[in-house]
Amino acid sequence: MLRSLLFLPGNNPNMLINAGTLGADAVIFDLEDAVSPDEKDAARILVRNTMKYMNLEACEVIVRINSVDTSFWMEDINALLPYKPLVFLLPKTNCKDDVLKVCGYLSECEKKLEAEEGTAFVMPLIETAQGVENAFDIASCSKRIKALFLGAEDLTADLGSKRTKDGREIEYARSRLVVAARAAGVDVFDTPFTDVNDDEGILDDALLAKNLGFSGKASISPRHVSAINRVFSPSSEEIEYAYEVMMAIKEAKEQGKGAIALRGKMIDAPIVQRAEKTIAMAKALGIRGDENE
Amino acid sequence: MNKLVTTIKEAVELSGLKNGMTVSFHHHLRNGDYVLNMVMEEIARLGIKDLTVNASSLFDVHLPLIEHIKNGVVTNVSADYISGGLGRHFSCGVMENPVSFRTHGGRPSDIISGKTPIDVAFIAAPSCDPMGNCSGKYGKSACGSLGYAMVDAMHAKKVVVITDNLVKYPLADWSISETNVDYVVSVEEIGDPKGIVSGTTKITRDPVGLVMASMAAKTIEASGLLKDGFSFQTGAGGASLAAAKFLKEIMLEKNIRGSFGLGGITGYMVDMLNAGCFEKLLDVQCFDLSAVESIKNNPNHMEISAQHYASPTAKSAVVDSLDVVILGATEIDTDFNVNVHTDSNGYIMGGSGGHSDTAAGAKLSMIIAPMFRARLPIITDRVNCISTPGKDIDVLVTQGGIAVNPKNSELKERLVLSGLPVISIEELKEKTERITGKPEKIKKGDRVVAEVVGRNGEILDEIYSVC
């Protein structure tokens, strides 16, 4: 389960070597924007060796390759596919053809490596107006797609709008991506909050993303990771309520009751579904075990 | 009675300083201190030889001391801390006799007991009146507390105060009383304010430092010690300050009111006092301007002597009432022995200061250190120098996990129950070495250049020459 996704520059050995200790559920080794063209090859080698030799324990690895309109992306995949990143993050995905191009190349590479086809996954990074409008097509075009990812910095540049802290300029894009991803049955991750010194702002921004339906949130600073994890983890009240719901359902079944109420509200299927999800999440995070069951 | 003399030379002569005697200095002016160099220059001019310099700490600003050693003016040095530039000379064997390292608590204890008597104490004072009442809180060279000078003033045979802010008698709010002072010298400058205290001390922005700091605060929370009446000391390093920041947030959130903050005091501890995290600050040394301002203006920010701070032979010292201390390490071994005296090449670059005093006194002694610095692992099979014995260390916090000293099984249980990433120190060492490899052992020279005296007078270790 991914709540926090932390970008780390692919050309910074000190950050790469500490990747597993920064508290993020996943790190995104960045070969794109963080790395200048003349350092692409060095960064690729550093990232490859980090994935080859370092044990990042519970921390998952995502690699942001270069976009399909550059000459670097295929070399990125060649170098890193053998080390099985959780997903490849595909920057500047405008349409499903961009995704299918990468997926086709992944199939070729998997054959060469004699790996099972379709075992490498991708996460399109939606950061253009065209990408937002094509979000559902993109999210549903391949079984390799695990999630969508919103990139607000490039998007606002493309929209000609000013990027602000409260994010009103990306309200539409956020909602559009959540709807598209959920309709396609994949996860969706929110853009980083870029003021690394604003400890309150990150909490508000993460909470907004959670309430909109995002699965988790990216960060460009390790300082934001714990806030994101906190917001995207179920609270003790939510867990308590989820167990109460499940208990009420169990009792109702035992008593042969059809409709049930809890705390003065009717419990219907979506509430039960949410409660199950909360309990599963709490268990996965080791917050609460079976003691309430 | 006239204690005011016109020159340092005159004061040295009047003090009766002779060959083979001991002179002492405090380090409140830190790397901005002019006084030790001024005094030693006059002593050298007077042809006095074979002296012992007993300083609470020595900094690189004191490099002229090396010439006095070469010329035979100084033949013995005793200090609680020696910074790297100066330490390199001692490591290269500039002095025939080994440096004697003590702790901030052991030094006053040995002065009082007569084990290391002081013949003449030279006390730099940012403010002083003509009869010797002096303070560090006022004047252009203000340094705040004069805690390390107090025992020297009370127990040296002769006491000379050197000031650059001579005020009318009587100076109110003195730290050292005229009853102990023989002579007063007024000079133009006793130090460079830029080197005395830093403008502000800042918490680290290094992500790894922040991870460690957050884990340190959670460890303290999980230890069971964080409750009303809690007492705490931390250093001025970036990660230690960040741990204090996280701790402050927990204390405010849980409405915990501690009893006191201790030690070298930074602006961050002052913020905690002002926020209501502590009722008092007990201050043996100020690290920044914010601390100097606070000790001057806030009656709950109190000055204490080094004896009161940490002496093992006092009837009690504040470290004995301390709950938690956060400390650093250049190395730590699998028996939790800590080195803060030498660097990775074996050169002297520090000293215990209050490290082993607070570790011995506090209920929870925590080391914060990264798993590796540059390419070198922090955990070794055996540290190059034992500064603080492992029996006094409870826990090591790194970015790769928390290692609890097996002697403290209750703490380990508490941390595991709180879901913190507890790992054995041996596993942590292996985990680190998988990244860094295992470095070769340092080749020691054949001469002992320093001995580390533990706070109870035992020789903890010897430091060998490097060059």
GROMACS .gro file of N, CA and C in nm, chain B residues 308-418:
model
  333
  601HIS      N    1   2.842   2.207   3.993
  601HIS     CA    2   2.699   2.184   4.012
  601HIS      C    3   2.642   2.105   3.895
  602TYR      N    4   2.695   2.133   3.777
  602TYR     CA    5   2.650   2.065   3.655
  602TYR      C    6   2.679   1.915   3.662
  603ALA      N    7   2.805   1.881   3.693
  603ALA     CA    8   2.840   1.742   3.661
  603ALA      C    9   2.943   1.675   3.751
  604SER      N   10   2.987   1.741   3.859
  604SER     CA   11   3.096   1.680   3.937
  604SER      C   12   3.055   1.547   3.999
  605PRO      N   13   3.137   1.445   3.980
  605PRO     CA   14   3.103   1.314   4.039
  605PRO      C   15   3.127   1.310   4.190
  606THR      N   16   3.203   1.407   4.243
  606THR     CA   17   3.231   1.404   4.387
  606THR      C   18   3.152   1.509   4.464
  607ALA      N   19   3.070   1.588   4.395
  607ALA     CA   20   2.981   1.680   4.467
  607ALA      C   21   2.876   1.596   4.542
  608LYS      N   22   2.818   1.654   4.646
  608LYS     CA   23   2.718   1.576   4.720
  608LYS      C   24   2.601   1.540   4.628
  609SER      N   25   2.571   1.629   4.535
  609SER     CA   26   2.490   1.590   4.419
  609SER      C   27   2.516   1.692   4.309
  610ALA      N   28   2.498   1.649   4.185
  610ALA     CA   29   2.512   1.740   4.071
  610ALA      C   30   2.387   1.725   3.986
  611VAL      N   31   2.362   1.826   3.899
  611VAL     CA   32   2.236   1.825   3.824
  611VAL      C   33   2.225   1.701   3.735
  612VAL      N   34   2.339   1.655   3.680
  612VAL     CA   35   2.331   1.537   3.592
  612VAL      C   36   2.268   1.417   3.663
  613ASP      N   37   2.280   1.413   3.796
  613ASP     CA   38   2.223   1.300   3.870
  613ASP      C   39   2.069   1.303   3.869
  614SER      N   40   2.011   1.419   3.838
  614SER     CA   41   1.865   1.430   3.835
  614SER      C   42   1.810   1.434   3.692
  615LEU      N   43   1.899   1.409   3.595
  615LEU     CA   44   1.861   1.424   3.455
  615LEU      C   45   1.788   1.299   3.404
  616ASP      N   46   1.678   1.321   3.332
  616ASP     CA   47   1.606   1.207   3.274
  616ASP      C   48   1.670   1.161   3.143
  617VAL      N   49   1.684   1.254   3.048
  617VAL     CA   50   1.728   1.214   2.913
  617VAL      C   51   1.837   1.307   2.863
  618VAL      N   52   1.942   1.248   2.805
  618VAL     CA   53   2.042   1.329   2.736
  618VAL      C   54   2.060   1.273   2.595
  619ILE      N   55   2.070   1.364   2.499
  619ILE     CA   56   2.100   1.325   2.360
  619ILE      C   57   2.244   1.364   2.332
  620LEU      N   58   2.323   1.268   2.288
  620LEU     CA   59   2.466   1.290   2.268
  620LEU      C   60   2.507   1.246   2.128
  621GLY      N   61   2.625   1.290   2.086
  621GLY     CA   62   2.677   1.250   1.956
  621GLY      C   63   2.786   1.146   1.970
  622ALA      N   64   2.843   1.103   1.858
  622ALA     CA   65   2.954   1.007   1.860
  622ALA      C   66   3.027   1.014   1.727
  623THR      N   67   3.159   1.004   1.732
  623THR     CA   68   3.232   0.984   1.605
  623THR      C   69   3.235   0.835   1.572
  624GLU      N   70   3.233   0.754   1.676
  624GLU     CA   71   3.226   0.608   1.659
  624GLU      C   72   3.154   0.550   1.780
  625ILE      N   73   3.094   0.434   1.760
  625ILE     CA   74   3.038   0.359   1.873
  625ILE      C   75   3.064   0.212   1.843
  626ASP      N   76   3.098   0.134   1.945
  626ASP     CA   77   3.127  -0.007   1.915
  626ASP      C   78   3.013  -0.096   1.963
  627THR      N   79   3.028  -0.223   1.936
  627THR     CA   80   2.917  -0.316   1.963
  627THR      C   81   2.895  -0.335   2.114
  628ASP      N   82   2.988  -0.285   2.196
  628ASP     CA   83   2.963  -0.281   2.342
  628ASP      C   84   2.910  -0.144   2.385
  629PHE      N   85   2.875  -0.059   2.288
  629PHE     CA   86   2.819   0.074   2.311
  629PHE      C   87   2.921   0.176   2.365
  630ASN      N   88   3.052   0.137   2.368
  630ASN     CA   89   3.153   0.238   2.402
  630ASN      C   90   3.152   0.346   2.294
  631VAL      N   91   3.169   0.471   2.336
  631VAL     CA   92   3.159   0.582   2.241
  631VAL      C   93   3.291   0.657   2.234
  632ASN      N   94   3.328   0.695   2.112
  632ASN     CA   95   3.446   0.780   2.091
  632ASN      C   96   3.399   0.919   2.050
  633VAL      N   97   3.440   1.020   2.124
  633VAL     CA   98   3.419   1.158   2.079
  633VAL      C   99   3.552   1.235   2.083
  634HIS      N  100   3.663   1.163   2.098
  634HIS     CA  101   3.794   1.228   2.106
  634HIS      C  102   3.868   1.235   1.973
  635THR      N  103   3.858   1.126   1.892
  635THR     CA  104   3.942   1.121   1.771
  635THR      C  105   3.857   1.105   1.646
  636ASP      N  106   3.915   1.147   1.532
  636ASP     CA  107   3.843   1.133   1.405
  636ASP      C  108   3.873   0.998   1.341
  637SER      N  109   3.825   0.980   1.219
  637SER     CA  110   3.837   0.848   1.157
  637SER      C  111   3.981   0.811   1.125
  638ASN      N  112   4.071   0.910   1.127
  638ASN     CA  113   4.213   0.878   1.105
  638ASN      C  114   4.292   0.873   1.236
  639GLY      N  115   4.223   0.890   1.346
  639GLY     CA  116   4.290   0.880   1.476
  639GLY      C  117   4.340   1.011   1.532
  640TYR      N  118   4.316   1.122   1.462
  640TYR     CA  119   4.360   1.253   1.512
  640TYR      C  120   4.265   1.304   1.620
  641ILE      N  121   4.322   1.370   1.720
  641ILE     CA  122   4.239   1.431   1.824
  641ILE      C  123   4.155   1.543   1.762
  642MET      N  124   4.025   1.541   1.786
  642MET     CA  125   3.937   1.645   1.731
  642MET      C  126   3.818   1.672   1.822
  643GLY      N  127   3.834   1.653   1.951
  643GLY     CA  128   3.720   1.676   2.038
  643GLY      C  129   3.754   1.644   2.181
  644GLY      N  130   3.663   1.578   2.246
  644GLY     CA  131   3.683   1.545   2.386
  644GLY      C  132   3.549   1.519   2.450
  645SER      N  133   3.555   1.471   2.571
  645SER     CA  134   3.431   1.430   2.635
  645SER      C  135   3.340   1.549   2.666
  646GLY      N  136   3.401   1.660   2.710
  646GLY     CA  137   3.315   1.768   2.759
  646GLY      C  138   3.224   1.709   2.865
  647GLY      N  139   3.093   1.728   2.849
  647GLY     CA  140   3.000   1.671   2.947
  647GLY      C  141   2.944   1.536   2.904
  648HIS      N  142   3.001   1.478   2.797
  648HIS     CA  143   2.946   1.354   2.739
  648HIS      C  144   2.932   1.244   2.843
  649SER      N  145   3.046   1.207   2.905
  649SER     CA  146   3.037   1.091   2.995
  649SER      C  147   2.973   1.126   3.128
  650ASP      N  148   2.977   1.254   3.167
  650ASP     CA  149   2.908   1.293   3.291
  650ASP      C  150   2.757   1.277   3.276
  651THR      N  151   2.705   1.330   3.166
  651THR     CA  152   2.559   1.323   3.147
  651THR      C  153   2.516   1.179   3.118
  652ALA      N  154   2.601   1.107   3.043
  652ALA     CA  155   2.567   0.966   3.014
  652ALA      C  156   2.558   0.886   3.143
  653ALA      N  157   2.650   0.914   3.236
  653ALA     CA  158   2.649   0.841   3.363
  653ALA      C  159   2.529   0.881   3.449
  654GLY      N  160   2.492   1.008   3.442
  654GLY     CA  161   2.387   1.056   3.532
  654GLY      C  162   2.246   1.034   3.481
  655ALA      N  163   2.225   1.048   3.350
  655ALA     CA  164   2.089   1.047   3.297
  655ALA      C  165   2.027   0.908   3.304
  656LYS      N  166   1.894   0.906   3.318
  656LYS     CA  167   1.824   0.777   3.319
  656LYS      C  168   1.825   0.715   3.179
  657LEU      N  169   1.821   0.800   3.076
  657LEU     CA  170   1.826   0.752   2.938
  657LEU      C  171   1.934   0.831   2.863
  658SER      N  172   2.042   0.761   2.827
  658SER     CA  173   2.152   0.825   2.752
  658SER      C  174   2.143   0.778   2.608
  659MET      N  175   2.115   0.873   2.520
  659MET     CA  176   2.091   0.838   2.380
  659MET      C  177   2.200   0.895   2.290
  660ILE      N  178   2.251   0.811   2.203
  660ILE     CA  179   2.344   0.858   2.100
  660ILE      C  180   2.266   0.871   1.970
  661ILE      N  181   2.277   0.988   1.905
  661ILE     CA  182   2.223   1.002   1.770
  661ILE      C  183   2.342   1.010   1.676
  662ALA      N  184   2.344   0.924   1.577
  662ALA     CA  185   2.452   0.929   1.478
  662ALA      C  186   2.404   0.861   1.351
  663PRO      N  187   2.452   0.909   1.234
  663PRO     CA  188   2.415   0.840   1.110
  663PRO      C  189   2.485   0.705   1.103
  664MET      N  190   2.432   0.613   1.023
  664MET     CA  191   2.497   0.481   1.009
  664MET      C  192   2.638   0.496   0.953
  665PHE      N  193   2.656   0.597   0.870
  665PHE     CA  194   2.790   0.619   0.813
  665PHE      C  195   2.808   0.767   0.785
  666ARG      N  196   2.934   0.808   0.790
  666ARG     CA  197   2.968   0.945   0.750
  666ARG      C  198   3.061   0.934   0.631
  667ALA      N  199   3.031   1.008   0.525
  667ALA     CA  200   3.102   0.991   0.398
  667ALA      C  201   3.097   0.842   0.366
  668ARG      N  202   3.210   0.773   0.366
  668ARG     CA  203   3.203   0.629   0.332
  668ARG      C  204   3.233   0.542   0.452
  669LEU      N  205   3.243   0.601   0.571
  669LEU     CA  206   3.287   0.523   0.687
  669LEU      C  207   3.172   0.487   0.781
  670PRO      N  208   3.162   0.360   0.817
  670PRO     CA  209   3.056   0.320   0.910
  670PRO      C  210   3.083   0.374   1.050
  671ILE      N  211   2.976   0.404   1.121
  671ILE     CA  212   2.990   0.462   1.255
  671ILE      C  213   3.008   0.353   1.361
  672ILE      N  214   2.953   0.234   1.334
  672ILE     CA  215   2.961   0.125   1.433
  672ILE      C  216   3.082   0.038   1.401
  673THR      N  217   3.164   0.015   1.503
  673THR     CA  218   3.286  -0.064   1.484
  673THR      C  219   3.288  -0.179   1.585
  674ASP      N  220   3.384  -0.269   1.566
  674ASP     CA  221   3.401  -0.375   1.666
  674ASP      C  222   3.455  -0.315   1.795
  675ARG      N  223   3.549  -0.221   1.782
  675ARG     CA  224   3.606  -0.155   1.900
  675ARG      C  225   3.642  -0.012   1.862
  676VAL      N  226   3.593   0.085   1.937
  676VAL     CA  227   3.623   0.225   1.904
  676VAL      C  228   3.773   0.252   1.920
  677ASN      N  229   3.822   0.349   1.846
  677ASN     CA  230   3.964   0.383   1.855
  677ASN      C  231   3.999   0.447   1.988
  678CYS      N  232   3.900   0.507   2.053
  678CYS     CA  233   3.924   0.566   2.184
  678CYS      C  234   3.794   0.557   2.264
  679ILE      N  235   3.803   0.505   2.384
  679ILE     CA  236   3.683   0.501   2.469
  679ILE      C  237   3.672   0.634   2.542
  680SER      N  238   3.575   0.715   2.502
  680SER     CA  239   3.550   0.842   2.570
  680SER      C  240   3.445   0.822   2.678
  681THR      N  241   3.339   0.750   2.642
  681THR     CA  242   3.233   0.718   2.739
  681THR      C  243   3.210   0.568   2.736
  682PRO      N  244   3.219   0.503   2.851
  682PRO     CA  245   3.203   0.357   2.853
  682PRO      C  246   3.061   0.314   2.814
  683GLY      N  247   3.054   0.202   2.745
  683GLY     CA  248   2.926   0.153   2.696
  683GLY      C  249   2.824   0.127   2.806
  684LYS      N  250   2.871   0.100   2.927
  684LYS     CA  251   2.776   0.071   3.035
  684LYS      C  252   2.687   0.193   3.065
  685ASP      N  253   2.733   0.312   3.025
  685ASP     CA  254   2.654   0.433   3.052
  685ASP      C  255   2.566   0.475   2.935
  686ILE      N  256   2.568   0.400   2.826
  686ILE     CA  257   2.487   0.436   2.708
  686ILE      C  258   2.369   0.341   2.698
  687ASP      N  259   2.251   0.395   2.678
  687ASP     CA  260   2.131   0.311   2.672
  687ASP      C  261   2.088   0.277   2.531
  688VAL      N  262   2.105   0.372   2.440
  688VAL     CA  263   2.045   0.348   2.308
  688VAL      C  264   2.117   0.429   2.200
  689LEU      N  265   2.126   0.368   2.083
  689LEU     CA  266   2.183   0.434   1.965
  689LEU      C  267   2.072   0.451   1.862
  690VAL      N  268   2.051   0.575   1.818
  690VAL     CA  269   1.949   0.602   1.715
  690VAL      C  270   2.019   0.638   1.585
  691THR      N  271   1.994   0.561   1.481
  691THR     CA  272   2.046   0.592   1.347
  691THR      C  273   1.928   0.594   1.250
  692GLN      N  274   1.956   0.632   1.126
  692GLN     CA  275   1.847   0.631   1.027
  692GLN      C  276   1.808   0.489   0.989
  693GLY      N  277   1.895   0.394   1.021
  693GLY     CA  278   1.868   0.255   0.982
  693GLY      C  279   1.807   0.172   1.094
  694GLY      N  280   1.779   0.232   1.207
  694GLY     CA  281   1.717   0.159   1.318
  694GLY      C  282   1.773   0.204   1.452
  695ILE      N  283   1.710   0.149   1.556
  695ILE     CA  284   1.743   0.188   1.693
  695ILE      C  285   1.801   0.067   1.765
  696ALA      N  286   1.924   0.081   1.814
  696ALA     CA  287   1.988  -0.029   1.886
  696ALA      C  288   1.987   0.002   2.036
  697VAL      N  289   1.929  -0.090   2.113
  697VAL     CA  290   1.921  -0.070   2.258
  697VAL      C  291   2.029  -0.154   2.325
  698ASN      N  292   2.100  -0.094   2.420
  698ASN     CA  293   2.199  -0.167   2.497
  698ASN      C  294   2.129  -0.282   2.570
  699PRO      N  295   2.179  -0.405   2.553
  699PRO     CA  296   2.110  -0.519   2.616
  699PRO      C  297   2.091  -0.503   2.767
  700LYS      N  298   2.171  -0.419   2.832
  700LYS     CA  299   2.154  -0.398   2.977
  700LYS      C  300   2.018  -0.334   3.008
  701ASN      N  301   1.958  -0.269   2.908
  701ASN     CA  302   1.832  -0.200   2.932
  701ASN      C  303   1.717  -0.271   2.859
  702SER      N  304   1.686  -0.392   2.906
  702SER     CA  305   1.586  -0.472   2.835
  702SER      C  306   1.447  -0.411   2.845
  703GLU      N  307   1.421  -0.338   2.953
  703GLU     CA  308   1.289  -0.276   2.969
  703GLU      C  309   1.267  -0.171   2.860
  704LEU      N  310   1.372  -0.093   2.832
  704LEU     CA  311   1.360   0.009   2.727
  704LEU      C  312   1.333  -0.059   2.593
  705LYS      N  313   1.405  -0.167   2.567
  705LYS     CA  314   1.387  -0.238   2.440
  705LYS      C  315   1.241  -0.282   2.425
  706GLU      N  316   1.187  -0.339   2.531
  706GLU     CA  317   1.048  -0.384   2.526
  706GLU      C  318   0.953  -0.269   2.495
  707ARG      N  319   0.977  -0.158   2.562
  707ARG     CA  320   0.891  -0.040   2.542
  707ARG      C  321   0.897   0.008   2.397
  708LEU      N  322   1.019   0.012   2.341
  708LEU     CA  323   1.034   0.062   2.204
  708LEU      C  324   0.969  -0.034   2.104
  709VAL      N  325   0.986  -0.163   2.127
  709VAL     CA  326   0.925  -0.262   2.037
  709VAL      C  327   0.773  -0.249   2.042
  710LEU      N  328   0.720  -0.234   2.163
  710LEU     CA  329   0.574  -0.220   2.179
  710LEU      C  330   0.522  -0.096   2.108
  711SER      N  331   0.605   0.007   2.101
  711SER     CA  332   0.563   0.131   2.035
  711SER      C  333   0.579   0.125   1.884
   0.00000   0.00000   0.00000
